[in-house]
Amino acid sequence: MEKQTYDDQLILQYLLGRLSDEEVDRLDCLDFEDDQFSQRLQAVEDDLIDAFVNDELSGQELERFNSHYLLTPRRREKLVFARAFQQLRHSSGAAARSEKKPSDWRRVWREPLQLWGLAAAAVLLLLAGIWLVSDNFRLRNRLQQTRADLNTSNPREQELRSQLERQRSANSAIADELKNIKDQLALLKRRQAEPQKQSQNRDPGDLSIAHFDLAPQLRSIGRTGDTISIPPGTDYVSFKLKLEPGENGIYRAELKPQGGNQAIWKSGKLQTRSSDDARVTELRIPASLLAPGWYILELSALSSRAGVEIGYTFRVENK
Amino acid sequence: MDETAVKVIQKKDWELTPDAFHRLLKWFDEGNDSGGQKYLEMRSRLTRYFDRKHCRTPDELADETLNRVARRLVEAETLNDTTPARYCYTLAKYVFLEHLREEGREQSGLSEISARSSAGSSVKEEQEQKEMRLRCLERCTQQLDPDLRELIFQYYAGELRVKIENRKALAVRLGISMNALSIRACRIREKLESCLRDCMNR
């Protein structure tokens, strides 16, 4: 008899008596001649009995199992063994010890606490991971920002320092200028207290003052005035005006160009003093006002109602 | 006495001598000494055959078949025209047909046996039987080699798809094919069944 193909489903139908007589004879012979078929037949038969014990059979398979398969004492004995073996496995815990449930979704749903615990742990891990990543990102950005701030603050700091230096320099210059002005003021005060001569006192760093003595113009016309030469760079021209003996009042002076009526300079109150048996008064006029030409200084006593009483004519010539 | 009946009586009167038995074993081995395994395997197949035919006494019919083979070997001294498996199958069919003629229709007989077996014990007796059976089976599994005991438990662990996955994993772990694994499991189970049967019959 030629060997033909078979599978577990065919063997199952063979055991349940659902094949033709011809097919039954073929498989009967195969059981004797084919060791592999014989072993497979035993395995399928054992699994069939276990399926019945585990309530896995239904419909026509269950009906045929009861009506056809379980007819012999030997098969019923196998069924008894299968039930006892199942009971032994369950009672000894061998099923729980040896069972492997790699992908039984029913086991997962039968242990909800384990499922939710794993899910919660997974969620926590995910959240922790997200937080770590975002915090790392934030710290990196902060570090970059800090570095950028450091880079931008340096020029600013340098600018501020430069400004500070410039300010300090300016303050120093101002302080020096203030000291200079103070010194000049002090010199002027000293000069006012000292007798003045028609000379140019030019101290380094001080004002340049030219001194001249002027005699009063006689009341009669015809007397020409003095000619003075003002050196270049002169700041002030100091005039010592001689007065008639006995003149003791307080005077005021006005500088006018000769022939003009508009005063180009007016003095304050002028005191008189004695000098070489005469009475004199002194005044100082900025040299810039004395361009070459004729001028007259008109001196009038404050107490007098008569107006100009003394006139001093002079001519300024270029030097 | 009818000649046919005489022949049947003469056939049934033939006894298996040690020499005939050794000749039978040698014939099954076909030149390779299997230590009697070939004979036992053939007897098991004969028993299952007669059991599938719903015979009440499959073991007796299997022995009858093997006796006839042994006798034929003695009478003919050799049987080279066919294989032992084919010869046993052919002879088993004849034995089955004879059994049908002698015992009548199997269905009615089996029905009576079924009725007798179910009506003979009370609930209490069944429970006692059940407990005794469990104790015997425990004893039988303890007699197994630890590796074999672990194998048989793991082989039948789980249900439906889980059981299939477990078997695949077990085969991988043992480094054998699924077919080889099922053969091992079947042999261990058969051994346990035999042990349980003997324990219950004591």
Short mmCIF file of C-alpha atoms in Angstrom, two decimals:
data_model
loop_
_atom_site.label_atom_id
_atom_site.label_comp_id
_atom_site.label_asym_id
_atom_site.label_seq_id
_atom_site.Cartn_x
_atom_site.Cartn_y
_atom_site.Cartn_z
CA MET A 1 0.00 0.00 0.00
CA GLU A 2 1.38 3.29 -0.98
CA LYS A 3 1.95 5.83 1.74
CA GLN A 4 -0.43 8.75 1.49
CA THR A 5 -0.49 12.05 3.28
CA TYR A 6 -2.38 12.57 6.55
CA ASP A 7 -2.82 15.23 9.14
CA ASP A 8 -4.13 15.54 12.66
CA GLN A 9 -7.62 16.47 11.48
CA LEU A 10 -7.85 13.30 9.39
CA ILE A 11 -6.63 11.24 12.34
CA LEU A 12 -9.25 12.90 14.55
CA GLN A 13 -12.03 11.95 12.14
CA TYR A 14 -10.58 8.44 12.02
CA LEU A 15 -10.82 8.15 15.80
CA LEU A 16 -14.37 9.52 15.84
CA GLY A 17 -15.47 7.03 13.17
CA ARG A 18 -16.35 9.59 10.52
CA LEU A 19 -14.31 8.20 7.61
CA SER A 20 -15.29 5.81 4.81
CA ASP A 21 -14.56 2.08 5.09
CA GLU A 22 -11.91 2.37 2.41
CA GLU A 23 -10.16 5.23 4.24
CA VAL A 24 -10.42 3.35 7.54
CA ASP A 25 -8.74 0.28 6.00
CA ARG A 26 -5.96 2.45 4.62
CA LEU A 27 -5.25 4.06 7.98
CA ASP A 28 -5.57 0.72 9.80
CA CYS A 29 -2.80 -0.67 7.60
CA LEU A 30 -0.80 2.54 7.97
CA ASP A 31 -0.87 2.11 11.74
CA PHE A 32 0.95 -1.21 11.35
CA GLU A 33 3.39 -0.28 8.63
CA ASP A 34 4.19 3.41 9.32
CA ASP A 35 5.86 4.00 12.71
CA GLN A 36 5.48 7.76 12.36
CA PHE A 37 1.75 7.50 11.67
CA SER A 38 1.32 5.11 14.58
CA GLN A 39 3.02 7.50 16.98
CA ARG A 40 1.03 10.44 15.66
CA LEU A 41 -2.18 8.46 16.04
CA GLN A 42 -1.44 7.85 19.73
CA ALA A 43 -0.61 11.50 20.33
CA VAL A 44 -3.82 12.72 18.67
CA GLU A 45 -5.84 10.19 20.63
CA ASP A 46 -4.34 11.36 23.92
CA ASP A 47 -5.00 15.00 23.01
CA LEU A 48 -8.59 14.13 22.07
CA ILE A 49 -9.19 12.60 25.48
CA ASP A 50 -7.59 15.58 27.23
CA ALA A 51 -9.74 17.94 25.20
CA PHE A 52 -12.83 16.12 26.41
CA VAL A 53 -11.60 16.27 30.02
CA ASN A 54 -10.92 20.02 29.68
CA ASP A 55 -14.39 20.63 28.17
CA GLU A 56 -12.87 21.79 24.91
CA LEU A 57 -15.05 19.61 22.67
CA SER A 58 -18.37 20.79 21.36
CA GLY A 59 -20.98 20.10 18.73
CA GLN A 60 -20.60 17.05 16.58
CA GLU A 61 -17.15 16.27 17.88
CA LEU A 62 -18.50 15.96 21.41
CA GLU A 63 -21.44 13.88 20.22
CA ARG A 64 -19.23 11.48 18.28
CA PHE A 65 -16.79 11.24 21.17
CA ASN A 66 -19.56 10.08 23.49
CA SER A 67 -21.39 7.88 21.00
CA HIS A 68 -18.52 6.31 19.12
CA TYR A 69 -15.17 6.76 20.85
CA LEU A 70 -16.09 5.94 24.44
CA LEU A 71 -17.67 2.58 23.56
CA THR A 72 -14.76 0.36 24.62
CA PRO A 73 -13.51 -0.32 28.13
CA ARG A 74 -9.97 0.47 27.12
CA ARG A 75 -10.91 3.97 25.93
CA ARG A 76 -12.96 4.61 29.02
CA GLU A 77 -9.97 3.52 31.04
CA LYS A 78 -7.86 6.06 29.16
CA LEU A 79 -10.45 8.69 30.00
CA VAL A 80 -10.28 7.78 33.68
CA PHE A 81 -6.52 8.12 33.57
CA ALA A 82 -6.76 11.49 31.85
CA ARG A 83 -9.09 12.85 34.54
CA ALA A 84 -6.88 11.51 37.31
CA PHE A 85 -3.79 12.97 35.69
CA GLN A 86 -5.46 16.35 35.35
CA GLN A 87 -6.50 16.26 38.98
CA LEU A 88 -2.98 15.32 39.99
CA ARG A 89 -1.51 18.21 38.05
CA HIS A 90 -3.91 20.72 39.52
CA SER A 91 -3.63 19.44 43.09
CA SER A 92 0.16 19.30 43.10
CA GLY A 93 0.49 22.77 41.61
CA ALA A 94 2.47 21.33 38.78
CA ALA A 95 0.34 23.24 36.33
CA ALA A 96 1.20 26.58 37.93
CA ARG A 97 4.87 25.59 38.29
CA SER A 98 5.41 24.37 34.77
CA GLU A 99 2.96 26.36 32.74
CA LYS A 100 4.38 29.01 30.61
CA LYS A 101 2.03 31.72 29.51
CA PRO A 102 3.97 33.79 27.03
CA SER A 103 1.15 35.38 25.19
CA ASP A 104 -2.11 34.40 26.83
CA TRP A 105 -4.20 37.50 26.83
CA ARG A 106 -6.72 35.89 29.10
CA ARG A 107 -4.09 35.60 31.86
CA VAL A 108 -3.39 39.29 31.59
CA TRP A 109 -7.03 40.14 31.99
CA ARG A 110 -7.37 37.76 34.91
CA GLU A 111 -4.68 39.74 36.80
CA PRO A 112 -5.79 43.36 36.41
CA LEU A 113 -3.68 44.60 39.30
CA GLN A 114 -0.54 43.37 37.59
CA LEU A 115 -1.66 44.91 34.31
CA TRP A 116 -2.45 48.29 35.85
CA GLY A 117 0.71 48.20 37.89
CA LEU A 118 2.82 47.64 34.81
CA ALA A 119 0.91 50.32 32.96
CA ALA A 120 1.35 52.77 35.81
CA ALA A 121 5.06 52.02 36.00
CA ALA A 122 5.38 52.52 32.27
CA VAL A 123 3.53 55.84 32.45
CA LEU A 124 5.71 57.01 35.34
CA LEU A 125 8.86 56.08 33.49
CA LEU A 126 7.61 57.89 30.41
CA LEU A 127 6.77 61.04 32.39
CA ALA A 128 10.12 60.95 34.15
CA GLY A 129 11.87 60.62 30.84
CA ILE A 130 9.96 63.53 29.36
CA TRP A 131 10.72 65.69 32.40
CA LEU A 132 14.42 64.87 32.27
CA VAL A 133 14.62 65.68 28.60
CA SER A 134 12.78 68.97 28.96
CA ASP A 135 14.82 69.97 32.02
CA ASN A 136 18.00 69.17 30.20
CA PHE A 137 16.82 71.32 27.33
CA ARG A 138 15.97 74.18 29.63
CA LEU A 139 19.32 74.04 31.39
CA ARG A 140 21.16 73.99 28.10
CA ASN A 141 19.25 77.05 26.94
CA ARG A 142 19.95 78.79 30.20
CA LEU A 143 23.64 78.02 29.91
CA GLN A 144 23.74 79.38 26.40
CA GLN A 145 21.90 82.49 27.48
CA THR A 146 24.28 83.02 30.37
CA ARG A 147 27.26 82.70 28.09
CA ALA A 148 25.69 85.13 25.67
CA ASP A 149 25.07 87.60 28.46
CA LEU A 150 28.67 87.34 29.55
CA ASN A 151 29.84 88.04 26.04
CA THR A 152 27.59 91.09 25.66
CA SER A 153 28.33 92.51 29.12
CA ASN A 154 32.07 92.70 28.55
CA PRO A 155 31.94 95.39 25.85
CA ARG A 156 29.37 97.22 27.92
CA GLU A 157 31.64 97.00 30.92
CA GLN A 158 34.51 98.22 28.88
CA GLU A 159 32.43 101.08 27.58
CA LEU A 160 31.44 102.04 31.08
CA ARG A 161 35.02 101.93 32.19
CA SER A 162 36.03 104.12 29.30
CA GLN A 163 33.31 106.56 30.15
CA LEU A 164 34.46 106.55 33.73
CA GLU A 165 37.98 107.25 32.67
CA ARG A 166 36.90 110.06 30.43
CA GLN A 167 34.80 111.49 33.22
CA ARG A 168 37.70 111.29 35.57
CA SER A 169 39.90 113.02 33.06
CA ALA A 170 37.32 115.71 32.55
CA ASN A 171 36.96 116.15 36.28
CA SER A 172 40.67 116.47 36.60
CA ALA A 173 40.80 119.05 33.85
CA ILE A 174 38.00 120.98 35.48
CA ALA A 175 39.76 120.79 38.80
CA ASP A 176 42.96 122.09 37.22
CA GLU A 177 41.11 124.89 35.48
CA LEU A 178 39.39 125.80 38.73
CA LYS A 179 42.72 125.92 40.49
CA ASN A 180 44.10 128.07 37.74
CA ILE A 181 41.22 130.50 38.03
CA LYS A 182 41.66 130.61 41.78
CA ASP A 183 45.34 131.38 41.36
CA GLN A 184 44.63 134.13 38.89
CA LEU A 185 42.07 135.63 41.23
CA ALA A 186 44.55 135.57 44.02
CA LEU A 187 47.15 137.23 41.80
CA LEU A 188 44.73 139.91 40.85
CA LYS A 189 43.99 140.64 44.43
CA ARG A 190 47.68 140.95 45.15
CA ARG A 191 48.21 143.20 42.19
CA GLN A 192 45.46 145.49 43.37
CA ALA A 193 47.20 145.87 46.71
CA GLU A 194 50.66 146.62 45.19
CA PRO A 195 51.79 149.93 43.47
CA GLN A 196 51.65 149.60 39.75
CA LYS A 197 54.22 150.85 37.25
CA GLN A 198 54.03 151.33 33.54
CA SER A 199 55.51 148.03 32.83
CA GLN A 200 54.37 144.74 31.57
CA ASN A 201 54.22 142.15 34.25
CA ARG A 202 53.83 138.93 32.70
CA ASP A 203 54.16 136.06 34.92
CA PRO A 204 53.92 132.76 33.38
CA GLY A 205 50.33 131.58 33.69
CA ASP A 206 49.07 135.03 34.94
CA LEU A 207 47.10 137.85 33.19
CA SER A 208 49.04 140.24 31.05
CA ILE A 209 48.47 143.82 32.31
CA ALA A 210 49.94 146.99 30.95
CA HIS A 211 50.26 149.94 33.38
CA PHE A 212 50.05 153.55 32.36
CA ASP A 213 49.83 156.82 34.27
CA LEU A 214 47.52 159.48 32.84
CA ALA A 215 47.46 163.16 33.73
CA PRO A 216 44.25 165.06 33.53
CA GLN A 217 43.60 167.10 30.42
CA LEU A 218 43.56 170.76 31.23
CA ARG A 219 40.20 172.22 31.05
CA SER A 220 41.39 174.27 28.24
CA ILE A 221 41.36 172.82 24.84
CA GLY A 222 44.56 172.36 23.08
CA ARG A 223 46.40 169.93 25.21
CA THR A 224 46.89 166.60 23.49
CA GLY A 225 46.71 163.38 25.41
CA ASP A 226 49.34 160.76 26.14
CA THR A 227 50.14 158.07 23.60
CA ILE A 228 50.32 154.52 24.88
CA SER A 229 51.46 151.42 23.19
CA ILE A 230 49.75 148.25 24.31
CA PRO A 231 51.96 145.18 23.83
CA PRO A 232 50.44 142.23 21.99
CA GLY A 233 48.91 139.66 24.28
CA THR A 234 47.99 142.24 26.88
CA ASP A 235 44.85 141.32 28.72
CA TYR A 236 44.17 144.51 30.65
CA VAL A 237 45.37 148.10 30.63
CA SER A 238 45.66 149.64 34.03
CA PHE A 239 45.41 153.41 34.25
CA LYS A 240 46.51 155.43 37.30
CA LEU A 241 44.76 158.74 37.01
CA LYS A 242 46.20 161.81 38.74
CA LEU A 243 43.76 164.06 40.42
CA GLU A 244 43.99 167.69 41.56
CA PRO A 245 45.23 168.00 45.12
CA GLY A 246 42.42 167.93 47.53
CA GLU A 247 40.27 165.73 45.41
CA ASN A 248 38.99 163.13 47.96
CA GLY A 249 35.59 162.01 46.65
CA ILE A 250 34.39 158.84 45.04
CA TYR A 251 34.50 158.84 41.33
CA ARG A 252 33.13 157.01 38.38
CA ALA A 253 34.85 156.72 34.98
CA GLU A 254 33.61 156.28 31.42
CA LEU A 255 35.70 155.45 28.39
CA LYS A 256 34.68 157.06 25.18
CA PRO A 257 36.29 157.29 21.82
CA GLN A 258 37.27 160.81 21.16
CA GLY A 259 34.51 162.62 19.33
CA GLY A 260 31.97 160.03 20.38
CA ASN A 261 29.28 160.28 22.99
CA GLN A 262 28.68 156.56 23.59
CA ALA A 263 30.73 155.06 26.40
CA ILE A 264 32.38 151.86 25.50
CA TRP A 265 33.28 151.06 29.05
CA LYS A 266 32.15 152.24 32.49
CA SER A 267 33.79 151.65 35.82
CA GLY A 268 32.46 150.99 39.21
CA LYS A 269 33.03 153.26 42.22
CA LEU A 270 36.60 154.45 42.25
CA GLN A 271 38.33 155.37 45.49
CA THR A 272 41.17 157.84 45.64
CA ARG A 273 44.44 157.52 47.43
CA SER A 274 47.59 159.47 47.96
CA SER A 275 50.58 158.82 45.83
CA ASP A 276 53.70 161.00 45.66
CA ASP A 277 51.99 164.01 47.14
CA ALA A 278 49.08 163.66 44.78
CA ARG A 279 45.75 162.05 44.77
CA VAL A 280 45.23 159.24 42.32
CA THR A 281 42.68 156.64 41.42
CA GLU A 282 43.16 153.45 39.47
CA LEU A 283 41.08 151.53 37.03
CA ARG A 284 41.59 148.61 34.66
CA ILE A 285 40.17 148.36 31.20
CA PRO A 286 40.23 145.20 29.01
CA ALA A 287 42.83 145.68 26.34
CA SER A 288 40.51 144.27 23.74
CA LEU A 289 38.45 147.45 23.96
CA LEU A 290 41.42 149.67 23.13
CA ALA A 291 41.90 149.49 19.41
CA PRO A 292 44.35 152.01 18.00
CA GLY A 293 42.84 155.47 18.14
CA TRP A 294 41.98 158.38 20.41
CA TYR A 295 40.05 157.92 23.58
CA ILE A 296 38.97 159.92 26.58
CA LEU A 297 38.39 158.77 30.08
CA GLU A 298 35.85 161.02 31.73
CA LEU A 299 36.02 160.97 35.47
CA SER A 300 33.12 162.33 37.47
CA ALA A 301 32.61 162.52 41.21
CA LEU A 302 29.57 160.75 42.45
CA SER A 303 28.77 163.56 44.86
CA SER A 304 28.97 166.24 42.25
CA ARG A 305 26.07 167.40 40.25
CA ALA A 306 28.25 169.01 37.68
CA GLY A 307 28.83 165.83 35.60
CA VAL A 308 32.25 165.21 34.11
CA GLU A 309 34.75 167.03 35.95
CA ILE A 310 38.06 165.57 34.75
CA GLY A 311 38.93 164.15 31.35
CA TYR A 312 41.94 162.16 30.41
CA THR A 313 42.70 161.90 26.68
CA PHE A 314 45.04 159.35 25.28
CA ARG A 315 45.95 157.69 22.01
CA VAL A 316 46.46 153.98 21.52
CA GLU A 317 48.96 153.04 18.86
CA ASN A 318 49.75 149.60 17.38
CA LYS A 319 52.71 147.73 18.72
CA MET B 1 -17.78 -32.76 15.18
CA ASP B 2 -17.70 -30.45 12.23
CA GLU B 3 -14.32 -30.39 10.48
CA THR B 4 -14.22 -26.65 10.66
CA ALA B 5 -14.87 -26.74 14.36
CA VAL B 6 -12.15 -29.37 14.75
CA LYS B 7 -9.72 -27.14 12.91
CA VAL B 8 -10.66 -24.21 15.11
CA ILE B 9 -10.25 -26.30 18.23
CA GLN B 10 -6.91 -27.59 16.96
CA LYS B 11 -5.83 -24.01 16.22
CA LYS B 12 -6.90 -22.78 19.56
CA ASP B 13 -5.23 -25.69 21.27
CA TRP B 14 -1.87 -24.68 19.89
CA GLU B 15 0.31 -23.23 22.59
CA LEU B 16 3.16 -20.83 22.20
CA THR B 17 6.34 -22.66 23.16
CA PRO B 18 9.51 -20.81 24.21
CA ASP B 19 11.20 -21.79 21.00
CA ALA B 20 8.28 -20.55 18.95
CA PHE B 21 8.27 -17.35 20.93
CA HIS B 22 11.97 -16.77 20.32
CA ARG B 23 11.49 -17.44 16.66
CA LEU B 24 8.67 -14.88 16.65
CA LEU B 25 10.85 -12.27 18.32
CA LYS B 26 13.60 -12.89 15.84
CA TRP B 27 11.21 -12.60 12.94
CA PHE B 28 9.98 -9.21 14.19
CA ASP B 29 13.54 -7.95 14.70
CA GLU B 30 14.38 -8.70 11.06
CA GLY B 31 18.00 -9.28 11.90
CA ASN B 32 18.35 -6.44 14.46
CA ASP B 33 18.01 -7.52 18.07
CA SER B 34 15.51 -5.10 19.66
CA GLY B 35 15.29 -6.95 22.98
CA GLY B 36 11.63 -7.73 22.39
CA GLN B 37 10.60 -4.14 21.72
CA LYS B 38 9.43 -4.90 18.22
CA TYR B 39 7.18 -7.63 19.57
CA LEU B 40 5.76 -5.37 22.28
CA GLU B 41 5.19 -2.58 19.79
CA MET B 42 3.35 -4.89 17.44
CA ARG B 43 1.22 -6.24 20.29
CA SER B 44 0.31 -2.67 21.25
CA ARG B 45 -0.73 -1.87 17.69
CA LEU B 46 -2.81 -5.02 17.50
CA THR B 47 -4.52 -4.11 20.76
CA ARG B 48 -5.35 -0.61 19.52
CA TYR B 49 -6.63 -2.04 16.25
CA PHE B 50 -9.06 -4.36 17.95
CA ASP B 51 -9.99 -1.59 20.33
CA ARG B 52 -10.83 0.72 17.43
CA LYS B 53 -13.04 -2.08 16.11
CA HIS B 54 -14.92 -1.88 19.40
CA CYS B 55 -13.88 -5.35 20.51
CA ARG B 56 -14.52 -6.18 24.15
CA THR B 57 -11.22 -8.02 24.59
CA PRO B 58 -8.61 -6.32 22.43
CA ASP B 59 -5.67 -7.76 24.43
CA GLU B 60 -6.85 -11.31 23.97
CA LEU B 61 -7.41 -10.80 20.29
CA ALA B 62 -3.96 -9.29 19.96
CA ASP B 63 -2.42 -12.32 21.65
CA GLU B 64 -4.45 -14.58 19.44
CA THR B 65 -3.09 -12.84 16.39
CA LEU B 66 0.49 -13.12 17.57
CA ASN B 67 0.02 -16.79 18.42
CA ARG B 68 -1.16 -17.44 14.90
CA VAL B 69 1.85 -15.65 13.51
CA ALA B 70 4.16 -17.71 15.70
CA ARG B 71 2.47 -20.92 14.67
CA ARG B 72 2.73 -20.02 11.02
CA LEU B 73 6.42 -19.39 11.49
CA VAL B 74 6.83 -22.83 13.05
CA GLU B 75 4.86 -24.51 10.29
CA ALA B 76 6.43 -22.62 7.41
CA GLU B 77 9.75 -21.96 9.12
CA THR B 78 9.92 -18.67 7.32
CA LEU B 79 7.64 -15.88 6.01
CA ASN B 80 9.67 -13.89 3.54
CA ASP B 81 6.97 -12.86 1.10
CA THR B 82 5.76 -9.97 3.25
CA THR B 83 6.82 -7.72 6.09
CA PRO B 84 5.92 -8.56 9.71
CA ALA B 85 3.73 -5.44 9.96
CA ARG B 86 1.76 -6.27 6.82
CA TYR B 87 1.41 -9.92 7.78
CA CYS B 88 0.19 -9.04 11.27
CA TYR B 89 -2.33 -6.56 9.86
CA THR B 90 -3.68 -9.06 7.37
CA LEU B 91 -3.97 -11.72 10.03
CA ALA B 92 -5.58 -9.28 12.45
CA LYS B 93 -8.37 -8.61 9.95
CA TYR B 94 -9.11 -12.30 9.76
CA VAL B 95 -9.11 -12.60 13.53
CA PHE B 96 -11.49 -9.64 13.76
CA LEU B 97 -13.89 -11.18 11.25
CA GLU B 98 -13.83 -14.43 13.12
CA HIS B 99 -14.48 -12.57 16.35
CA LEU B 100 -17.48 -10.90 14.81
CA ARG B 101 -18.90 -14.22 13.74
CA GLU B 102 -18.27 -15.81 17.12
CA GLU B 103 -19.38 -12.95 19.38
CA GLY B 104 -22.27 -11.55 17.33
CA ARG B 105 -22.75 -7.80 16.69
CA GLU B 106 -20.26 -5.63 18.75
CA GLN B 107 -22.61 -2.72 19.34
CA SER B 108 -25.16 -4.69 21.33
CA GLY B 109 -22.42 -6.39 23.30
CA LEU B 110 -20.67 -3.19 24.08
CA SER B 111 -23.91 -1.54 25.07
CA GLU B 112 -24.50 -4.28 27.60
CA ILE B 113 -20.98 -3.86 28.90
CA SER B 114 -21.45 -0.13 29.17
CA ALA B 115 -24.72 -0.55 31.02
CA ARG B 116 -23.23 -3.08 33.39
CA SER B 117 -20.15 -0.93 34.10
CA SER B 118 -22.13 2.21 34.90
CA ALA B 119 -24.74 0.60 37.08
CA GLY B 120 -22.43 -1.42 39.23
CA SER B 121 -21.02 1.27 41.59
CA SER B 122 -22.51 3.83 43.96
CA VAL B 123 -21.44 7.40 44.39
CA LYS B 124 -19.46 6.58 47.49
CA GLU B 125 -17.67 3.73 45.82
CA GLU B 126 -16.90 5.90 42.87
CA GLN B 127 -15.42 8.54 45.17
CA GLU B 128 -13.29 5.93 46.91
CA GLN B 129 -12.16 4.62 43.57
CA LYS B 130 -11.32 8.13 42.54
CA GLU B 131 -9.21 8.76 45.60
CA MET B 132 -7.42 5.48 45.29
CA ARG B 133 -6.76 6.15 41.65
CA LEU B 134 -5.23 9.50 42.52
CA ARG B 135 -2.97 7.96 45.14
CA CYS B 136 -1.84 5.29 42.71
CA LEU B 137 -1.12 7.84 40.06
CA GLU B 138 0.89 9.91 42.50
CA ARG B 139 2.92 6.86 43.33
CA CYS B 140 3.41 6.06 39.67
CA THR B 141 4.62 9.58 38.83
CA GLN B 142 7.04 9.48 41.74
CA GLN B 143 8.52 6.32 40.29
CA LEU B 144 9.36 8.16 37.11
CA ASP B 145 12.74 9.65 36.52
CA PRO B 146 12.59 13.34 37.62
CA ASP B 147 13.33 14.59 34.11
CA LEU B 148 10.59 12.42 32.65
CA ARG B 149 8.17 13.47 35.35
CA GLU B 150 8.88 17.13 34.65
CA LEU B 151 8.55 16.52 30.93
CA ILE B 152 5.15 14.86 31.15
CA PHE B 153 3.79 17.59 33.39
CA GLN B 154 5.06 20.35 31.16
CA TYR B 155 3.85 18.61 28.03
CA TYR B 156 0.26 18.61 29.25
CA ALA B 157 0.33 22.01 30.93
CA GLY B 158 -2.02 24.74 29.77
CA GLU B 159 -5.02 24.74 27.52
CA LEU B 160 -5.67 25.27 23.84
CA ARG B 161 -3.16 27.66 22.31
CA VAL B 162 -1.15 27.93 25.52
CA LYS B 163 -0.58 24.21 25.56
CA ILE B 164 0.71 24.30 22.00
CA GLU B 165 3.06 27.17 22.80
CA ASN B 166 4.32 25.35 25.88
CA ARG B 167 5.08 22.26 23.85
CA LYS B 168 6.95 24.26 21.26
CA ALA B 169 9.02 25.91 23.94
CA LEU B 170 9.65 22.57 25.62
CA ALA B 171 10.84 21.03 22.37
CA VAL B 172 13.19 23.94 21.79
CA ARG B 173 14.55 23.70 25.31
CA LEU B 174 15.15 19.94 24.93
CA GLY B 175 16.61 20.39 21.48
CA ILE B 176 14.24 17.94 19.82
CA SER B 177 11.46 18.13 17.24
CA MET B 178 7.80 18.42 18.15
CA ASN B 179 7.24 14.92 16.77
CA ALA B 180 10.00 13.47 18.93
CA LEU B 181 8.59 15.28 21.93
CA SER B 182 5.10 13.86 21.37
CA ILE B 183 6.58 10.36 21.05
CA ARG B 184 8.39 10.75 24.37
CA ALA B 185 5.28 12.09 26.07
CA CYS B 186 3.11 9.30 24.68
CA ARG B 187 5.49 6.64 25.93
CA ILE B 188 5.63 8.18 29.40
CA ARG B 189 1.86 8.42 29.47
CA GLU B 190 1.49 4.82 28.36
CA LYS B 191 3.86 3.81 31.12
CA LEU B 192 1.80 5.71 33.68
CA GLU B 193 -1.41 4.17 32.37
CA SER B 194 0.06 0.71 32.72
CA CYS B 195 1.35 1.50 36.21
CA LEU B 196 -2.02 2.85 37.27
CA ARG B 197 -3.79 -0.19 35.89
CA ASP B 198 -1.52 -2.51 37.83
CA CYS B 199 -1.88 -0.42 40.99
CA MET B 200 -5.66 -0.42 40.80
CA ASN B 201 -5.77 -4.18 40.20
CA ARG B 202 -3.81 -5.03 43.35
#
